[in-house]
């Protein structure tokens, strides 16, 4: 069974993001980029399934600019067998990515698609669900535990009320949550091996997909700065401030 693992190149989670002066977006010039943390968890889970003998091949996929090759090399250093880059300079939105992944799914016919529940740059949390809808496949989102056996995936999901365990027939789409696993440290020998692994590069038009943006970003602004705290002499003053100034009671 093959597993398709989409990975996204994002601003590193340790970097303090800065908004452009004209409010058109986030400044990524000379900023460290890395693999989306949730996608890293997805790659690790796919590799673990392969190590258990459940999966035969792990295919990493990324959609975006040429520099996404670095992200795919990282995925192969973790343990992915080969990679596919859908190269384009267009701004890719979740629906466009889902359409590209559908085209690759139809071509590769994997048993599972495992991807991060969301990207830390746009926080959309849409691609996995859109992909499942386009493919008309069962989906298990926010996975904190995955077990595959007898043609089914048993997935423990993190929900508001605690944990929910569901069983979905394969093929299926699974999105990973933070507590699913802890990705392994990438060693230098594995980084060197990853350079020799196969990476195919295709264009969206090769897959017959229109990636033109459907949404327009009007403005990007930083969150308002928190005001300084104040000390109050007694409870009555506190209640009064909560009523008149904070207006929360």
Tab-separated table of C-alpha atoms in Angstrom:
chain	number	residue	atom	x	y	z
A	1	UNK	CA	0.000	0.000	0.000
A	2	UNK	CA	1.223	3.459	-0.926
A	3	UNK	CA	0.819	6.520	1.294
A	4	UNK	CA	0.713	10.036	-0.125
A	5	UNK	CA	2.024	12.686	2.280
A	6	UNK	CA	1.573	16.345	1.249
A	7	UNK	CA	4.057	18.743	2.888
A	8	UNK	CA	4.091	22.534	2.840
A	9	UNK	CA	7.001	24.980	2.989
A	10	UNK	CA	6.222	27.655	5.590
A	11	UNK	CA	7.983	30.275	7.682
A	12	UNK	CA	9.811	28.452	10.480
A	13	UNK	CA	7.769	28.325	13.688
A	14	UNK	CA	10.626	29.936	15.650
A	15	UNK	CA	10.609	33.053	13.471
A	16	UNK	CA	8.678	36.153	14.579
A	17	UNK	CA	6.471	36.915	11.594
A	18	UNK	CA	6.395	40.520	10.389
A	19	UNK	CA	3.689	42.119	8.275
A	20	UNK	CA	4.728	44.096	5.175
A	21	UNK	CA	4.543	47.869	5.469
A	22	UNK	CA	1.825	48.035	2.797
A	23	UNK	CA	-0.299	45.378	4.606
A	24	UNK	CA	-0.427	43.132	1.536
A	25	UNK	CA	0.948	40.075	3.337
A	26	UNK	CA	3.742	38.652	5.463
A	27	UNK	CA	7.393	39.501	4.811
A	28	UNK	CA	9.281	36.297	3.919
A	29	UNK	CA	12.409	37.906	2.440
A	30	UNK	CA	15.551	36.430	4.046
A	31	UNK	CA	13.392	34.510	6.510
A	32	UNK	CA	14.121	30.911	7.525
A	33	UNK	CA	11.640	28.504	5.934
A	34	UNK	CA	10.947	24.914	6.969
A	35	UNK	CA	8.414	22.120	6.752
A	36	UNK	CA	5.018	22.778	8.318
A	37	UNK	CA	5.196	21.044	11.772
A	38	UNK	CA	1.891	19.198	11.321
A	39	UNK	CA	3.118	17.853	7.967
A	40	UNK	CA	6.334	16.685	9.616
A	41	UNK	CA	4.171	14.664	12.012
A	42	UNK	CA	2.319	13.225	8.985
A	43	UNK	CA	5.600	12.124	7.343
A	44	UNK	CA	6.756	10.524	10.601
A	45	UNK	CA	3.469	8.604	10.948
A	46	UNK	CA	3.658	7.344	7.354
A	47	UNK	CA	7.251	6.187	7.886
A	48	UNK	CA	6.248	4.422	11.120
A	49	UNK	CA	3.470	2.592	9.264
A	50	UNK	CA	6.062	1.502	6.708
A	51	UNK	CA	8.382	0.288	9.463
A	52	UNK	CA	5.494	-1.795	10.841
A	53	UNK	CA	5.103	-3.440	7.443
A	54	UNK	CA	1.653	-1.960	6.813
A	55	UNK	CA	2.847	0.399	4.068
A	56	UNK	CA	5.164	-0.387	1.141
A	57	UNK	CA	5.930	3.114	-0.181
A	58	UNK	CA	5.768	6.661	1.189
A	59	UNK	CA	5.466	9.434	-1.412
A	60	UNK	CA	6.011	13.038	-0.279
A	61	UNK	CA	4.296	15.771	-2.297
A	62	UNK	CA	4.701	19.537	-2.210
A	63	UNK	CA	3.040	22.262	-4.263
A	64	UNK	CA	4.717	25.626	-4.734
A	65	UNK	CA	7.942	27.315	-5.725
A	66	UNK	CA	11.240	25.646	-6.659
A	67	UNK	CA	12.572	26.004	-3.103
A	68	UNK	CA	9.979	23.428	-1.969
A	69	UNK	CA	12.542	20.850	-3.115
A	70	UNK	CA	14.386	21.472	0.179
A	71	UNK	CA	11.222	20.606	2.116
A	72	UNK	CA	10.792	17.416	0.099
A	73	UNK	CA	14.433	16.453	0.721
A	74	UNK	CA	13.732	16.805	4.445
A	75	UNK	CA	10.717	14.512	4.082
A	76	UNK	CA	12.881	11.944	2.290
A	77	UNK	CA	15.542	12.274	4.993
A	78	UNK	CA	12.866	11.383	7.561
A	79	UNK	CA	12.058	8.285	5.515
A	80	UNK	CA	9.871	9.024	2.474
A	81	UNK	CA	10.850	6.868	-0.517
A	82	UNK	CA	10.368	9.433	-3.283
A	83	UNK	CA	8.939	12.875	-3.871
A	84	UNK	CA	6.807	14.845	-6.309
A	85	UNK	CA	6.976	18.629	-6.644
A	86	UNK	CA	4.114	20.442	-8.361
A	87	UNK	CA	6.079	23.556	-9.247
A	88	UNK	CA	4.326	26.893	-9.698
A	89	UNK	CA	4.913	30.525	-8.740
A	90	UNK	CA	1.165	31.147	-8.351
A	91	UNK	CA	-0.257	31.802	-4.891
A	92	UNK	CA	-1.781	28.442	-3.975
A	93	UNK	CA	-4.967	28.394	-1.921
A	94	UNK	CA	-6.413	25.284	-0.205
A	95	UNK	CA	-8.855	24.425	-3.009
A	96	UNK	CA	-6.115	24.590	-5.658
A	97	UNK	CA	-3.844	22.363	-3.549
A	98	UNK	CA	-6.703	19.890	-2.986
A	99	UNK	CA	-7.310	19.721	-6.764
A	100	UNK	CA	-3.607	19.108	-7.418
A	101	UNK	CA	-3.528	16.372	-4.771
A	102	UNK	CA	-6.647	14.779	-6.293
A	103	UNK	CA	-4.900	14.622	-9.667
A	104	UNK	CA	-1.849	12.992	-8.055
A	105	UNK	CA	-4.090	10.592	-6.097
A	106	UNK	CA	-5.765	9.478	-9.328
A	107	UNK	CA	-2.314	8.904	-10.845
A	108	UNK	CA	-0.612	7.147	-7.911
A	109	UNK	CA	-3.656	5.360	-6.389
A	110	UNK	CA	-2.406	5.352	-2.759
A	111	UNK	CA	-4.268	3.617	0.059
A	112	UNK	CA	-3.952	6.575	2.425
A	113	UNK	CA	-3.358	10.303	2.251
A	114	UNK	CA	-1.862	11.579	5.515
A	115	UNK	CA	-1.379	15.329	5.883
A	116	UNK	CA	-1.166	17.940	8.614
A	117	UNK	CA	-4.489	19.244	9.923
A	118	UNK	CA	-3.459	22.802	9.007
A	119	UNK	CA	-0.518	24.954	7.956
A	120	UNK	CA	0.914	27.392	10.494
A	121	UNK	CA	1.072	30.232	7.961
A	122	UNK	CA	-2.583	30.562	6.917
A	123	UNK	CA	-4.216	28.312	9.581
A	124	UNK	CA	-6.926	27.410	7.062
A	125	UNK	CA	-7.483	23.774	8.123
A	126	UNK	CA	-9.233	23.101	4.785
A	127	UNK	CA	-7.043	21.115	2.390
A	128	UNK	CA	-7.584	17.655	3.894
A	129	UNK	CA	-11.352	18.065	4.080
A	130	UNK	CA	-11.557	19.492	0.540
A	131	UNK	CA	-9.438	16.629	-0.801
A	132	UNK	CA	-11.690	14.032	0.851
A	133	UNK	CA	-14.740	15.740	-0.668
A	134	UNK	CA	-13.209	15.887	-4.174
A	135	UNK	CA	-12.201	12.215	-3.996
A	136	UNK	CA	-15.445	11.184	-2.251
A	137	UNK	CA	-13.397	9.322	0.365
A	138	UNK	CA	-13.909	8.856	4.121
A	139	UNK	CA	-11.868	11.236	6.272
A	140	UNK	CA	-10.516	11.197	9.816
A	141	UNK	CA	-9.332	14.611	10.977
A	142	UNK	CA	-7.272	15.687	14.022
A	143	UNK	CA	-5.770	12.219	14.483
A	144	UNK	CA	-3.862	11.537	17.702
A	145	UNK	CA	-3.503	7.775	17.058
A	146	UNK	CA	-3.638	5.736	13.841
A	147	UNK	CA	-3.833	1.947	13.480
A	148	UNK	CA	-4.172	0.257	10.078
A	149	UNK	CA	-5.354	-3.356	9.733
A	150	UNK	CA	-7.759	-5.492	7.691
A	151	UNK	CA	-8.428	-2.812	5.095
A	152	UNK	CA	-9.471	-0.235	7.686
A	153	UNK	CA	-7.869	2.632	9.574
A	154	UNK	CA	-8.791	2.986	13.232
A	155	UNK	CA	-8.232	6.619	14.162
A	156	UNK	CA	-8.434	8.307	17.553
A	157	UNK	CA	-9.470	11.934	17.074
A	158	UNK	CA	-9.062	14.921	19.358
A	159	UNK	CA	-12.436	16.611	19.791
A	160	UNK	CA	-13.742	19.295	22.170
A	161	UNK	CA	-15.232	16.723	24.542
A	162	UNK	CA	-12.095	14.532	24.710
A	163	UNK	CA	-11.211	11.667	22.361
A	164	UNK	CA	-13.312	10.007	19.663
A	165	UNK	CA	-12.300	6.721	18.023
A	166	UNK	CA	-13.607	5.973	14.544
A	167	UNK	CA	-12.964	3.332	11.903
A	168	UNK	CA	-12.766	4.272	8.217
A	169	UNK	CA	-12.356	1.972	5.198
A	170	UNK	CA	-9.247	2.387	3.062
A	171	UNK	CA	-8.601	4.396	0.896
A	172	UNK	CA	-9.080	7.383	3.204
A	173	UNK	CA	-7.776	10.836	4.075
A	174	UNK	CA	-6.252	11.395	7.536
A	175	UNK	CA	-5.147	14.739	8.983
A	176	UNK	CA	-2.687	14.738	11.874
A	177	UNK	CA	-2.867	16.547	15.197
A	178	UNK	CA	0.005	17.620	17.419
A	179	UNK	CA	-0.014	14.631	19.791
A	180	UNK	CA	0.058	11.885	17.143
A	181	UNK	CA	3.842	11.436	17.427
A	182	UNK	CA	7.160	13.219	17.839
A	183	UNK	CA	9.087	13.390	14.532
A	184	UNK	CA	12.532	11.836	14.608
A	185	UNK	CA	15.737	13.837	14.427
A	186	UNK	CA	17.061	13.940	10.865
A	187	UNK	CA	20.620	12.607	10.794
A	188	UNK	CA	23.363	13.660	8.382
A	189	UNK	CA	23.646	10.195	6.724
A	190	UNK	CA	19.899	10.262	5.990
A	191	UNK	CA	20.192	13.789	4.572
A	192	UNK	CA	22.912	12.517	2.218
A	193	UNK	CA	20.789	9.488	1.226
A	194	UNK	CA	17.821	11.778	0.516
A	195	UNK	CA	19.839	13.581	-2.161
A	196	UNK	CA	19.938	10.369	-4.197
A	197	UNK	CA	16.231	9.591	-3.925
A	198	UNK	CA	13.875	10.181	-6.839
A	199	UNK	CA	12.135	13.555	-7.142
A	200	UNK	CA	9.715	14.198	-10.000
A	201	UNK	CA	8.794	17.763	-10.967
A	202	UNK	CA	5.492	18.500	-12.718
A	203	UNK	CA	3.482	21.622	-13.519
A	204	UNK	CA	-0.189	22.204	-12.616
A	205	UNK	CA	-1.034	22.259	-16.334
A	206	UNK	CA	0.517	18.783	-16.694
A	207	UNK	CA	-2.123	17.606	-14.213
A	208	UNK	CA	-4.882	19.570	-15.919
A	209	UNK	CA	-5.565	21.740	-12.872
A	210	UNK	CA	-6.415	25.446	-12.810
A	211	UNK	CA	-4.733	26.936	-9.726
A	212	UNK	CA	-5.925	30.515	-10.201
A	213	UNK	CA	-6.738	32.043	-6.763
A	214	UNK	CA	-10.445	32.205	-5.872
A	215	UNK	CA	-9.911	34.429	-2.845
A	216	UNK	CA	-8.351	37.881	-2.635
A	217	UNK	CA	-6.468	39.068	0.439
A	218	UNK	CA	-7.628	42.595	1.182
A	219	UNK	CA	-5.406	43.413	4.135
A	220	UNK	CA	-3.039	41.769	6.595
A	221	UNK	CA	-2.487	43.422	9.983
A	222	UNK	CA	-0.710	42.510	13.181
A	223	UNK	CA	-2.859	41.768	16.245
A	224	UNK	CA	-3.348	44.785	18.540
A	225	UNK	CA	-0.745	45.193	21.258
A	226	UNK	CA	-1.882	44.296	24.751
A	227	UNK	CA	-2.340	47.214	27.080
A	228	UNK	CA	-0.506	47.389	30.392
A	229	UNK	CA	-2.199	45.912	33.449
A	230	UNK	CA	-3.367	48.050	36.360
A	231	UNK	CA	-3.633	47.420	40.075
A	232	UNK	CA	-6.917	48.162	41.840
A	233	UNK	CA	-7.309	48.907	45.547
A	234	UNK	CA	-10.375	46.727	46.171
A	235	UNK	CA	-12.958	44.394	44.649
A	236	UNK	CA	-15.524	47.155	44.153
A	237	UNK	CA	-13.120	49.097	41.904
A	238	UNK	CA	-12.305	45.905	39.993
A	239	UNK	CA	-15.994	45.222	39.343
A	240	UNK	CA	-16.535	48.837	38.297
A	241	UNK	CA	-13.642	48.690	35.785
A	242	UNK	CA	-14.873	45.391	34.384
A	243	UNK	CA	-18.284	46.972	33.849
A	244	UNK	CA	-17.342	50.400	32.488
A	245	UNK	CA	-13.936	49.931	30.836
A	246	UNK	CA	-13.570	46.271	29.864
A	247	UNK	CA	-17.354	45.854	29.448
A	248	UNK	CA	-17.176	42.133	30.119
A	249	UNK	CA	-19.841	42.031	32.812
